PDB file of C-alpha atoms in Angstrom:
ATOM      1  CA  UNK A   1     158.288  78.095 110.809  1.00  0.00           C
ATOM      2  CA  UNK A   2     157.548  74.458 109.730  1.00  0.00           C
ATOM      3  CA  UNK A   3     153.749  75.310 109.614  1.00  0.00           C
ATOM      4  CA  UNK A   4     154.398  78.320 107.356  1.00  0.00           C
ATOM      5  CA  UNK A   5     156.630  76.230 105.072  1.00  0.00           C
ATOM      6  CA  UNK A   6     153.907  73.548 104.810  1.00  0.00           C
ATOM      7  CA  UNK A   7     151.395  76.195 104.016  1.00  0.00           C
ATOM      8  CA  UNK A   8     153.376  77.714 101.345  1.00  0.00           C
ATOM      9  CA  UNK A   9     154.072  74.301  99.784  1.00  0.00           C
ATOM     10  CA  UNK A  10     150.462  73.488  99.855  1.00  0.00           C
ATOM     11  CA  UNK A  11     149.435  76.766  98.130  1.00  0.00           C
ATOM     12  CA  UNK A  12     152.253  76.319  95.430  1.00  0.00           C
ATOM     13  CA  UNK A  13     150.921  72.740  94.764  1.00  0.00           C
ATOM     14  CA  UNK A  14     147.371  73.476  94.634  1.00  0.00           C
ATOM     15  CA  UNK A  15     147.471  76.682  92.618  1.00  0.00           C
ATOM     16  CA  UNK A  16     147.607  74.993  89.105  1.00  0.00           C
ATOM     17  CA  UNK A  17     144.434  73.187  89.931  1.00  0.00           C
ATOM     18  CA  UNK A  18     142.576  76.338  90.850  1.00  0.00           C
ATOM     19  CA  UNK A  19     143.939  78.088  87.827  1.00  0.00           C
ATOM     20  CA  UNK A  20     142.771  75.082  85.694  1.00  0.00           C
ATOM     21  CA  UNK A  21     139.338  75.255  87.118  1.00  0.00           C
ATOM     22  CA  UNK A  22     139.029  79.007  86.359  1.00  0.00           C
ATOM     23  CA  UNK A  23     140.300  78.543  82.723  1.00  0.00           C
ATOM     24  CA  UNK A  24     137.384  76.418  81.715  1.00  0.00           C
ATOM     25  CA  UNK A  25     135.401  79.390  80.421  1.00  0.00           C
ATOM     26  CA  UNK A  26     137.458  81.945  78.707  1.00  0.00           C
ATOM     27  CA  UNK A  27     137.139  85.281  80.800  1.00  0.00           C
ATOM     28  CA  UNK A  28     137.087  87.389  77.525  1.00  0.00           C
ATOM     29  CA  UNK A  29     133.487  85.846  76.952  1.00  0.00           C
ATOM     30  CA  UNK A  30     132.325  86.562  80.405  1.00  0.00           C
ATOM     31  CA  UNK A  31     128.866  88.328  80.489  1.00  0.00           C
ATOM     32  CA  UNK A  32     128.426  87.733  76.700  1.00  0.00           C
ATOM     33  CA  UNK A  33     125.771  85.403  75.308  1.00  0.00           C
ATOM     34  CA  UNK A  34     127.752  83.047  73.227  1.00  0.00           C
ATOM     35  CA  UNK A  35     126.190  81.106  70.267  1.00  0.00           C
ATOM     36  CA  UNK A  36     127.841  78.998  67.687  1.00  0.00           C
ATOM     37  CA  UNK A  37     126.344  77.440  64.485  1.00  0.00           C
ATOM     38  CA  UNK A  38     127.501  73.936  64.546  1.00  0.00           C
ATOM     39  CA  UNK A  39     126.667  73.601  60.854  1.00  0.00           C
ATOM     40  CA  UNK A  40     129.050  76.391  59.754  1.00  0.00           C
ATOM     41  CA  UNK A  41     131.721  76.805  62.597  1.00  0.00           C
ATOM     42  CA  UNK A  42     135.238  75.478  62.183  1.00  0.00           C
ATOM     43  CA  UNK A  43     136.874  73.087  64.684  1.00  0.00           C
ATOM     44  CA  UNK A  44     138.756  75.889  66.414  1.00  0.00           C
ATOM     45  CA  UNK A  45     135.635  78.147  66.716  1.00  0.00           C
ATOM     46  CA  UNK A  46     133.719  75.068  68.265  1.00  0.00           C
ATOM     47  CA  UNK A  47     136.492  74.363  70.656  1.00  0.00           C
ATOM     48  CA  UNK A  48     136.721  78.030  71.719  1.00  0.00           C
ATOM     49  CA  UNK A  49     133.127  78.574  72.060  1.00  0.00           C
ATOM     50  CA  UNK A  50     131.572  75.316  73.511  1.00  0.00           C
ATOM     51  CA  UNK A  51     132.087  74.412  77.238  1.00  0.00           C
ATOM     52  CA  UNK A  52     134.015  71.184  77.602  1.00  0.00           C
ATOM     53  CA  UNK A  53     134.827  70.728  73.936  1.00  0.00           C
ATOM     54  CA  UNK A  54     138.347  70.575  73.052  1.00  0.00           C
ATOM     55  CA  UNK A  55     140.000  70.607  69.605  1.00  0.00           C
ATOM     56  CA  UNK A  56     139.707  66.944  69.228  1.00  0.00           C
ATOM     57  CA  UNK A  57     135.986  66.747  69.920  1.00  0.00           C
ATOM     58  CA  UNK A  58     135.438  69.831  67.709  1.00  0.00           C
ATOM     59  CA  UNK A  59     137.147  68.125  64.871  1.00  0.00           C
ATOM     60  CA  UNK A  60     134.987  65.138  65.371  1.00  0.00           C
ATOM     61  CA  UNK A  61     131.938  67.331  65.052  1.00  0.00           C
ATOM     62  CA  UNK A  62     133.225  68.899  61.781  1.00  0.00           C
ATOM     63  CA  UNK A  63     134.173  65.416  60.471  1.00  0.00           C
ATOM     64  CA  UNK A  64     130.724  63.953  61.408  1.00  0.00           C
ATOM     65  CA  UNK A  65     129.041  67.075  59.648  1.00  0.00           C
ATOM     66  CA  UNK A  66     131.174  66.584  56.491  1.00  0.00           C
ATOM     67  CA  UNK A  67     130.277  62.897  56.341  1.00  0.00           C
ATOM     68  CA  UNK A  68     126.548  63.114  57.143  1.00  0.00           C
ATOM     69  CA  UNK A  69     125.639  66.625  56.049  1.00  0.00           C
ATOM     70  CA  UNK A  70     124.332  69.429  58.348  1.00  0.00           C
ATOM     71  CA  UNK A  71     122.846  68.652  61.733  1.00  0.00           C
ATOM     72  CA  UNK A  72     119.006  68.693  61.551  1.00  0.00           C
ATOM     73  CA  UNK A  73     118.621  69.091  65.267  1.00  0.00           C
ATOM     74  CA  UNK A  74     120.717  69.981  68.359  1.00  0.00           C
ATOM     75  CA  UNK A  75     120.045  66.517  69.720  1.00  0.00           C
ATOM     76  CA  UNK A  76     121.718  64.832  66.689  1.00  0.00           C
ATOM     77  CA  UNK A  77     125.091  65.961  68.161  1.00  0.00           C
ATOM     78  CA  UNK A  78     125.106  62.989  70.438  1.00  0.00           C
ATOM     79  CA  UNK A  79     125.719  60.903  67.406  1.00  0.00           C
ATOM     80  CA  UNK A  80     129.315  62.374  67.355  1.00  0.00           C
ATOM     81  CA  UNK A  81     131.812  60.200  69.261  1.00  0.00           C
ATOM     82  CA  UNK A  82     132.710  61.911  72.434  1.00  0.00           C
ATOM     83  CA  UNK A  83     129.561  64.075  72.683  1.00  0.00           C
ATOM     84  CA  UNK A  84     127.108  62.785  75.435  1.00  0.00           C
ATOM     85  CA  UNK A  85     123.918  64.155  76.789  1.00  0.00           C
ATOM     86  CA  UNK A  86     125.622  65.976  79.690  1.00  0.00           C
ATOM     87  CA  UNK A  87     127.845  67.824  77.350  1.00  0.00           C
ATOM     88  CA  UNK A  88     125.093  68.606  74.928  1.00  0.00           C
ATOM     89  CA  UNK A  89     122.912  69.907  77.949  1.00  0.00           C
ATOM     90  CA  UNK A  90     125.793  72.081  79.273  1.00  0.00           C
ATOM     91  CA  UNK A  91     125.882  73.777  75.836  1.00  0.00           C
ATOM     92  CA  UNK A  92     122.309  73.542  74.534  1.00  0.00           C
ATOM     93  CA  UNK A  93     121.786  77.295  74.885  1.00  0.00           C
ATOM     94  CA  UNK A  94     124.931  78.132  72.855  1.00  0.00           C
ATOM     95  CA  UNK A  95     124.269  75.745  69.929  1.00  0.00           C
ATOM     96  CA  UNK A  96     122.439  77.132  66.870  1.00  0.00           C
ATOM     97  CA  UNK A  97     121.604  75.309  63.532  1.00  0.00           C
TER      98      UNK A  97
END
């Protein structure tokens, strides 16, 4: 009985972590090739369509674009605070100019 109770508690505690891992990519986009034009997209569109980019980073991309003009290359995104090489590589196939 104690083993069953411990197992149930473990499952209840760990379920939010497994749900969080599954929710990183929106299932409604599964199987669809996603691309986003970083020179035209809104912050919300960037947050929705780029992996690992939340609204705060997406707003930083839009702000950088408004201050410095359109991105001339995908690699220029690393100039945006919070966007590093790893994040850029994870999304390289999705980013269009």
